[in-house]
Amino acid sequence: MPNRIRTAVIGTSWWADGAHLPGLRALPGVDLVALCGRNPERLAALASKYSIPRTFTDYRQMLAEMNPGVVVVLTPNHEHASMTLAALESGAHVICEKPLALSAAQAEQMLERAEQLGRRHMTFLTYRGVAGPRFVKQLIASGYIGRLYHAQACYLHGSWLNPNRLASWKTTLAQGGSGVLGDLGAHVIDLLQWWFGPASRAAGTLATFITERLRADGAQAKVETDDAAAFTVEFSGGGHGTVQLSRVAAQRHNYQRFELYGSEGMLVYEYDEPLAHTGRVSGARVGEGEPKELAIPSELSEGLVGQDTFPAVYRALTAPFFASLTQPGPTPSPNFADGLAGQKVIDAVARSVKSEKWEAT
């Protein structure tokens, strides 16, 4: 990139500190020029840690004064649409965390406005930067499993198992939009649609096991969002998938498993903390016997083995976006269109819970 990209970040969460800020700091040609957050102490601490020269508590003031070329939106879900639209109008390209919005209607508005203004846009779907899913993508494209028959997927987490964990924006429908369905489900849905194309319809169930939590002020609050989800999707190109999600799975930290079965073979992708950030891929073609582990190509796993490897994931995921800022052509994936596609499935599952029938995406 001949010119350095002035980049501003909205949001100071643990994920900003653990992923985006170190990832951006490690990208060549990217200057972190401003950080915006609500908590002045947290804001000052992160700005000092990552040598960010300007801080703001009002994102609109930041947009007006700093005129960034790229804005990264890392705030609670209900703020994604308004902040993204404001950043687009200010002249910036936007990276927005998943889920892209509270609804497909919001996500569609974000995509349409970005395209109208000629802005580049990205939905931050983490696991497309991990080596295992990228290898699975290559294997499927090569015909390894043939025509998809069915997929089984789970993403299990124990982060909300403790009933003493305080309520937050993630436990309210107005701010979170959904619980585990939009949080972990956005990743699973995206990988399945990345590998097999768009889903045409979905049906499922949601469950909330811990129905009340204390708020930070000591008051009791109803948990409005789901702790677990189970749903089925059918793909436009044929085949179907079943998905299990949980944020109250005992002894699971960040466990994913995908079993993919087709006319010519099968693949298994598995991911957990000891496998970060590569995952493990196993497979077998018809007639080959039991599945065996398949070596992930070194060009996909480079920089992802050992400690402090997330900047390499970040680079793999965001490099096409930043490169596109100085190149002609369409916005690379994962973009807002991918975020919208995932949100359509999330919405369809949520509708099916109420209608008790299949819902089109």
Short mmCIF file of C-alpha atoms in Angstrom, two decimals:
data_model
loop_
_atom_site.label_atom_id
_atom_site.label_comp_id
_atom_site.label_asym_id
_atom_site.label_seq_id
_atom_site.Cartn_x
_atom_site.Cartn_y
_atom_site.Cartn_z
CA MET A 1 0.00 0.00 0.00
CA PRO A 2 1.64 3.24 -1.07
CA ASN A 3 -0.21 5.35 1.49
CA ARG A 4 -0.69 4.50 5.13
CA ILE A 5 -4.30 3.86 6.15
CA ARG A 6 -5.59 6.07 8.97
CA THR A 7 -7.68 3.69 11.07
CA ALA A 8 -9.97 4.46 14.01
CA VAL A 9 -11.60 1.97 16.38
CA ILE A 10 -14.93 2.31 18.20
CA GLY A 11 -15.09 0.02 21.22
CA THR A 12 -12.80 -0.94 24.10
CA SER A 13 -14.02 -4.44 25.02
CA TRP A 14 -11.85 -7.44 25.89
CA TRP A 15 -12.15 -8.46 22.23
CA ALA A 16 -10.76 -5.10 21.13
CA ASP A 17 -7.78 -5.68 23.41
CA GLY A 18 -7.38 -9.36 22.62
CA ALA A 19 -7.90 -9.31 18.86
CA HIS A 20 -8.47 -6.10 16.92
CA LEU A 21 -6.00 -3.68 18.47
CA PRO A 22 -3.00 -6.06 18.42
CA GLY A 23 -4.10 -7.27 14.99
CA LEU A 24 -4.29 -3.77 13.56
CA ARG A 25 -1.03 -2.76 15.22
CA ALA A 26 0.72 -5.67 13.48
CA LEU A 27 -0.60 -4.82 9.99
CA PRO A 28 1.89 -3.05 7.72
CA GLY A 29 0.67 0.22 6.29
CA VAL A 30 -2.03 0.73 8.94
CA ASP A 31 -1.86 3.62 11.43
CA LEU A 32 -4.07 3.45 14.52
CA VAL A 33 -4.95 7.13 14.90
CA ALA A 34 -7.93 7.16 17.27
CA LEU A 35 -9.86 5.07 19.78
CA CYS A 36 -13.39 5.72 21.05
CA GLY A 37 -15.00 4.28 24.17
CA ARG A 38 -17.39 5.07 27.02
CA ASN A 39 -15.11 4.38 30.00
CA PRO A 40 -12.41 7.07 30.25
CA GLU A 41 -10.07 4.94 32.38
CA ARG A 42 -10.33 1.91 30.10
CA LEU A 43 -9.97 4.17 27.08
CA ALA A 44 -6.79 5.77 28.40
CA ALA A 45 -5.27 2.42 29.34
CA LEU A 46 -5.80 0.88 25.90
CA ALA A 47 -4.65 4.00 24.09
CA SER A 48 -1.43 3.92 26.11
CA LYS A 49 -0.93 0.19 25.58
CA TYR A 50 -1.26 0.47 21.78
CA SER A 51 0.25 3.97 21.35
CA ILE A 52 -2.94 5.47 19.95
CA PRO A 53 -2.55 9.27 19.89
CA ARG A 54 -6.19 10.44 20.19
CA THR A 55 -9.12 9.23 22.28
CA PHE A 56 -12.81 10.12 22.17
CA THR A 57 -15.97 9.27 24.08
CA ASP A 58 -18.20 10.46 21.20
CA TYR A 59 -17.76 8.56 17.95
CA ARG A 60 -19.33 11.31 15.87
CA GLN A 61 -16.78 13.79 17.17
CA MET A 62 -14.04 11.30 16.35
CA LEU A 63 -15.30 10.90 12.77
CA ALA A 64 -15.51 14.65 12.28
CA GLU A 65 -12.12 15.53 13.75
CA MET A 66 -10.01 12.59 12.61
CA ASN A 67 -11.43 11.85 9.17
CA PRO A 68 -10.24 8.21 9.27
CA GLY A 69 -9.92 6.15 6.13
CA VAL A 70 -11.11 2.99 7.92
CA VAL A 71 -13.37 2.65 10.96
CA VAL A 72 -13.61 -0.58 12.97
CA VAL A 73 -16.91 -1.00 14.86
CA LEU A 74 -16.59 -3.22 17.96
CA THR A 75 -19.58 -2.14 20.01
CA PRO A 76 -22.71 -3.98 21.26
CA ASN A 77 -24.89 -5.33 18.47
CA HIS A 78 -27.60 -2.68 18.64
CA GLU A 79 -25.04 0.04 17.80
CA HIS A 80 -23.55 -1.62 14.73
CA ALA A 81 -25.99 -0.17 12.19
CA SER A 82 -26.02 3.44 13.39
CA MET A 83 -22.24 3.64 13.86
CA THR A 84 -21.48 1.93 10.57
CA LEU A 85 -23.83 4.20 8.64
CA ALA A 86 -22.30 7.29 10.28
CA ALA A 87 -18.79 6.09 9.43
CA LEU A 88 -19.78 5.39 5.82
CA GLU A 89 -21.31 8.86 5.48
CA SER A 90 -18.12 10.41 6.90
CA GLY A 91 -16.14 8.90 4.03
CA ALA A 92 -14.67 5.86 5.78
CA HIS A 93 -14.52 2.23 4.79
CA VAL A 94 -15.84 -0.02 7.58
CA ILE A 95 -14.96 -3.26 9.34
CA CYS A 96 -17.88 -4.29 11.58
CA GLU A 97 -17.97 -7.12 14.08
CA LYS A 98 -20.45 -9.94 13.73
CA PRO A 99 -23.37 -10.33 13.91
CA LEU A 100 -23.58 -7.46 11.45
CA ALA A 101 -26.84 -6.07 12.82
CA LEU A 102 -29.93 -6.80 14.89
CA SER A 103 -31.89 -7.89 11.82
CA ALA A 104 -31.55 -8.65 8.14
CA ALA A 105 -33.34 -5.37 7.38
CA GLN A 106 -30.64 -3.40 9.20
CA ALA A 107 -27.86 -5.42 7.58
CA GLU A 108 -29.36 -4.85 4.14
CA GLN A 109 -29.46 -1.09 4.77
CA MET A 110 -25.78 -1.14 5.77
CA LEU A 111 -24.80 -3.09 2.66
CA GLU A 112 -26.85 -0.93 0.31
CA ARG A 113 -25.45 2.33 1.69
CA ALA A 114 -21.85 1.08 1.56
CA GLU A 115 -22.32 0.09 -2.08
CA GLN A 116 -24.07 3.36 -2.97
CA LEU A 117 -21.18 5.36 -1.51
CA GLY A 118 -18.50 3.15 -3.04
CA ARG A 119 -17.06 2.16 0.34
CA ARG A 120 -15.27 -1.09 1.10
CA HIS A 121 -16.93 -3.12 3.84
CA MET A 122 -16.10 -6.16 5.92
CA THR A 123 -17.95 -8.32 8.44
CA PHE A 124 -15.38 -9.65 10.90
CA LEU A 125 -16.05 -13.40 10.78
CA THR A 126 -13.05 -14.68 12.68
CA TYR A 127 -12.84 -18.30 11.64
CA ARG A 128 -12.36 -17.57 7.96
CA GLY A 129 -8.85 -16.55 9.01
CA VAL A 130 -8.14 -19.85 10.78
CA ALA A 131 -6.20 -22.45 8.80
CA GLY A 132 -8.58 -25.39 9.24
CA PRO A 133 -11.69 -23.82 7.69
CA ARG A 134 -9.63 -22.45 4.81
CA PHE A 135 -8.27 -25.95 4.15
CA VAL A 136 -11.80 -27.39 4.27
CA LYS A 137 -12.85 -24.76 1.73
CA GLN A 138 -10.08 -25.91 -0.61
CA LEU A 139 -10.94 -29.60 -0.17
CA ILE A 140 -14.63 -29.04 -0.88
CA ALA A 141 -13.79 -26.97 -3.98
CA SER A 142 -11.55 -29.81 -5.20
CA GLY A 143 -14.45 -32.26 -5.00
CA TYR A 144 -13.17 -34.16 -1.95
CA ILE A 145 -16.66 -34.92 -0.58
CA GLY A 146 -18.55 -34.55 -3.86
CA ARG A 147 -22.14 -33.36 -3.59
CA LEU A 148 -23.15 -32.42 -0.06
CA TYR A 149 -25.69 -34.69 1.58
CA HIS A 150 -25.62 -33.46 5.16
CA ALA A 151 -23.53 -31.58 7.69
CA GLN A 152 -23.52 -31.73 11.47
CA ALA A 153 -22.05 -28.79 13.35
CA CYS A 154 -21.70 -27.69 16.94
CA TYR A 155 -20.15 -24.73 18.71
CA LEU A 156 -20.08 -25.19 22.48
CA HIS A 157 -18.99 -22.69 25.12
CA GLY A 158 -19.28 -22.59 28.89
CA SER A 159 -18.90 -18.84 29.29
CA TRP A 160 -22.40 -18.28 30.71
CA LEU A 161 -22.65 -21.49 32.77
CA ASN A 162 -21.95 -19.65 36.03
CA PRO A 163 -25.34 -18.36 37.27
CA ASN A 164 -23.50 -15.60 39.14
CA ARG A 165 -22.22 -14.02 35.94
CA LEU A 166 -23.85 -10.61 35.75
CA ALA A 167 -26.48 -9.66 33.21
CA SER A 168 -25.25 -7.48 30.36
CA TRP A 169 -26.29 -6.17 26.97
CA LYS A 170 -25.91 -9.74 25.73
CA THR A 171 -28.86 -10.83 27.88
CA THR A 172 -31.30 -8.26 26.45
CA LEU A 173 -33.11 -8.55 23.13
CA ALA A 174 -33.05 -4.79 22.53
CA GLN A 175 -29.25 -4.63 22.65
CA GLY A 176 -28.13 -8.16 21.78
CA GLY A 177 -30.86 -9.14 19.33
CA SER A 178 -30.30 -12.76 20.30
CA GLY A 179 -28.04 -14.78 22.55
CA VAL A 180 -25.93 -17.70 21.47
CA LEU A 181 -27.80 -17.86 18.14
CA GLY A 182 -26.31 -14.56 16.95
CA ASP A 183 -23.07 -14.79 18.90
CA LEU A 184 -21.65 -18.25 18.20
CA GLY A 185 -24.24 -19.08 15.56
CA ALA A 186 -23.02 -16.30 13.27
CA HIS A 187 -19.69 -18.15 12.93
CA VAL A 188 -21.20 -21.58 12.28
CA ILE A 189 -23.72 -20.26 9.76
CA ASP A 190 -21.03 -18.31 7.96
CA LEU A 191 -18.68 -21.29 7.61
CA LEU A 192 -21.47 -23.54 6.33
CA GLN A 193 -22.61 -20.95 3.76
CA TRP A 194 -19.00 -20.16 2.80
CA TRP A 195 -18.44 -23.84 2.07
CA PHE A 196 -21.81 -24.82 0.58
CA GLY A 197 -23.58 -21.67 -0.58
CA PRO A 198 -26.70 -19.96 0.77
CA ALA A 199 -29.28 -21.65 2.94
CA SER A 200 -32.82 -21.46 1.59
CA ARG A 201 -34.77 -22.15 4.78
CA ALA A 202 -34.30 -22.95 8.45
CA ALA A 203 -36.19 -24.25 11.47
CA GLY A 204 -35.13 -24.57 15.07
CA THR A 205 -35.60 -24.14 18.78
CA LEU A 206 -34.08 -21.85 21.39
CA ALA A 207 -33.68 -22.37 25.14
CA THR A 208 -32.81 -20.16 28.09
CA PHE A 209 -31.71 -22.22 31.08
CA ILE A 210 -30.62 -19.46 33.46
CA THR A 211 -33.64 -17.18 33.32
CA GLU A 212 -32.53 -14.45 35.76
CA ARG A 213 -29.21 -12.80 36.55
CA LEU A 214 -28.10 -9.97 38.78
CA ARG A 215 -27.24 -6.66 37.16
CA ALA A 216 -24.17 -4.68 38.13
CA ASP A 217 -26.35 -2.47 40.36
CA GLY A 218 -27.54 -5.52 42.33
CA ALA A 219 -31.04 -5.67 40.87
CA GLN A 220 -32.44 -8.89 39.45
CA ALA A 221 -32.94 -8.93 35.68
CA LYS A 222 -34.74 -11.32 33.35
CA VAL A 223 -32.54 -13.01 30.77
CA GLU A 224 -34.26 -12.35 27.45
CA THR A 225 -31.80 -14.07 25.13
CA ASP A 226 -31.08 -17.72 24.40
CA ASP A 227 -28.47 -19.89 26.12
CA ALA A 228 -28.76 -22.69 23.56
CA ALA A 229 -30.02 -23.20 20.04
CA ALA A 230 -30.66 -26.22 17.84
CA PHE A 231 -31.69 -25.82 14.22
CA THR A 232 -31.69 -27.31 10.76
CA VAL A 233 -30.90 -25.51 7.51
CA GLU A 234 -31.44 -26.57 3.92
CA PHE A 235 -29.03 -25.28 1.28
CA SER A 236 -30.17 -23.86 -2.03
CA GLY A 237 -27.65 -26.08 -3.82
CA GLY A 238 -28.82 -29.23 -2.07
CA GLY A 239 -28.06 -30.93 1.20
CA HIS A 240 -28.91 -29.90 4.72
CA GLY A 241 -27.19 -29.18 8.02
CA THR A 242 -28.01 -29.58 11.69
CA VAL A 243 -26.47 -27.18 14.22
CA GLN A 244 -26.17 -27.26 18.02
CA LEU A 245 -25.05 -24.13 19.89
CA SER A 246 -24.55 -23.55 23.62
CA ARG A 247 -23.03 -20.96 25.90
CA VAL A 248 -23.73 -23.11 28.99
CA ALA A 249 -21.82 -26.26 27.98
CA ALA A 250 -19.86 -27.52 30.98
CA GLN A 251 -16.12 -27.97 30.48
CA ARG A 252 -16.19 -26.43 27.01
CA HIS A 253 -14.32 -23.22 26.33
CA ASN A 254 -14.42 -22.67 22.59
CA TYR A 255 -15.20 -26.04 21.03
CA GLN A 256 -16.27 -26.48 17.40
CA ARG A 257 -16.87 -29.63 15.39
CA PHE A 258 -18.16 -29.93 11.83
CA GLU A 259 -18.87 -33.29 10.20
CA LEU A 260 -19.46 -33.01 6.45
CA TYR A 261 -20.82 -35.93 4.42
CA GLY A 262 -21.17 -36.05 0.66
CA SER A 263 -21.48 -38.35 -2.31
CA GLU A 264 -17.70 -38.94 -2.58
CA GLY A 265 -16.41 -38.71 0.95
CA MET A 266 -16.47 -37.01 4.35
CA LEU A 267 -14.55 -34.39 6.30
CA VAL A 268 -14.32 -33.50 9.97
CA TYR A 269 -13.11 -30.11 11.18
CA GLU A 270 -12.48 -29.67 14.89
CA TYR A 271 -11.28 -26.67 16.85
CA ASP A 272 -10.52 -25.98 20.51
CA GLU A 273 -8.02 -23.91 22.43
CA PRO A 274 -5.15 -26.46 22.16
CA LEU A 275 -5.65 -26.40 18.38
CA ALA A 276 -5.72 -22.64 17.96
CA HIS A 277 -5.33 -21.19 15.45
CA THR A 278 -5.15 -24.05 13.01
CA GLY A 279 -7.78 -26.58 14.00
CA ARG A 280 -7.65 -30.20 12.93
CA VAL A 281 -9.01 -31.66 9.69
CA SER A 282 -9.68 -35.35 9.08
CA GLY A 283 -11.25 -37.05 6.12
CA ALA A 284 -11.76 -40.08 3.94
CA ARG A 285 -12.98 -40.68 0.42
CA VAL A 286 -15.55 -43.38 -0.29
CA GLY A 287 -13.84 -46.77 -0.01
CA GLU A 288 -10.81 -45.50 1.94
CA GLY A 289 -11.86 -46.77 5.37
CA GLU A 290 -11.76 -44.75 8.58
CA PRO A 291 -11.04 -41.00 8.35
CA LYS A 292 -7.44 -39.96 8.94
CA GLU A 293 -5.98 -36.60 9.87
CA LEU A 294 -5.09 -34.54 6.81
CA ALA A 295 -2.03 -32.30 6.92
CA ILE A 296 -2.98 -28.64 6.64
CA PRO A 297 -0.80 -27.01 3.94
CA SER A 298 2.01 -24.92 5.38
CA GLU A 299 0.96 -21.85 3.39
CA LEU A 300 -2.34 -21.87 5.33
CA SER A 301 -0.87 -22.57 8.77
CA GLU A 302 2.15 -20.26 8.54
CA GLY A 303 2.38 -18.06 11.63
CA LEU A 304 -0.51 -19.86 13.36
CA VAL A 305 1.46 -22.33 15.50
CA GLY A 306 2.72 -21.32 18.93
CA GLN A 307 1.90 -18.43 21.24
CA ASP A 308 0.44 -15.03 20.35
CA THR A 309 -0.69 -16.17 16.91
CA PHE A 310 -3.89 -14.17 16.60
CA PRO A 311 -2.25 -11.32 14.66
CA ALA A 312 -1.57 -13.89 11.92
CA VAL A 313 -5.29 -14.82 11.88
CA TYR A 314 -6.12 -11.14 11.75
CA ARG A 315 -3.76 -10.56 8.86
CA ALA A 316 -5.13 -13.51 6.88
CA LEU A 317 -8.67 -12.25 7.41
CA THR A 318 -8.18 -8.52 6.83
CA ALA A 319 -5.32 -8.31 4.31
CA PRO A 320 -7.66 -8.64 1.28
CA PHE A 321 -9.87 -5.85 2.68
CA PHE A 322 -7.00 -3.42 3.19
CA ALA A 323 -5.45 -4.32 -0.16
CA SER A 324 -8.78 -3.63 -1.87
CA LEU A 325 -8.69 0.01 -0.72
CA THR A 326 -6.20 0.77 -3.49
CA GLN A 327 -7.44 -1.72 -6.08
CA PRO A 328 -10.41 -1.81 -8.44
CA GLY A 329 -13.02 -4.53 -8.26
CA PRO A 330 -15.62 -5.76 -5.77
CA THR A 331 -15.21 -5.76 -2.02
CA PRO A 332 -13.60 -9.07 -0.99
CA SER A 333 -15.24 -11.53 1.37
CA PRO A 334 -16.19 -11.67 4.15
CA ASN A 335 -18.11 -8.46 3.49
CA PHE A 336 -21.48 -7.03 4.46
CA ALA A 337 -23.19 -9.33 1.94
CA ASP A 338 -21.84 -12.29 3.91
CA GLY A 339 -22.97 -10.71 7.17
CA LEU A 340 -26.42 -10.17 5.66
CA ALA A 341 -26.60 -13.78 4.47
CA GLY A 342 -25.85 -14.99 7.97
CA GLN A 343 -28.35 -12.60 9.53
CA LYS A 344 -31.08 -13.94 7.23
CA VAL A 345 -30.54 -17.42 8.68
CA ILE A 346 -30.46 -16.09 12.25
CA ASP A 347 -33.74 -14.26 11.62
CA ALA A 348 -35.30 -17.33 10.01
CA VAL A 349 -34.43 -19.53 12.99
CA ALA A 350 -35.85 -16.95 15.39
CA ARG A 351 -39.07 -16.71 13.36
CA SER A 352 -39.42 -20.47 13.22
CA VAL A 353 -39.36 -20.66 17.02
CA LYS A 354 -42.55 -18.57 17.05
CA SER A 355 -44.23 -20.04 13.98
CA GLU A 356 -43.20 -23.65 14.72
CA LYS A 357 -42.56 -24.25 11.03
CA TRP A 358 -39.87 -23.83 8.40
CA GLU A 359 -39.02 -20.22 7.55
CA ALA A 360 -37.40 -19.01 4.30
CA THR A 361 -34.16 -17.09 4.55
#
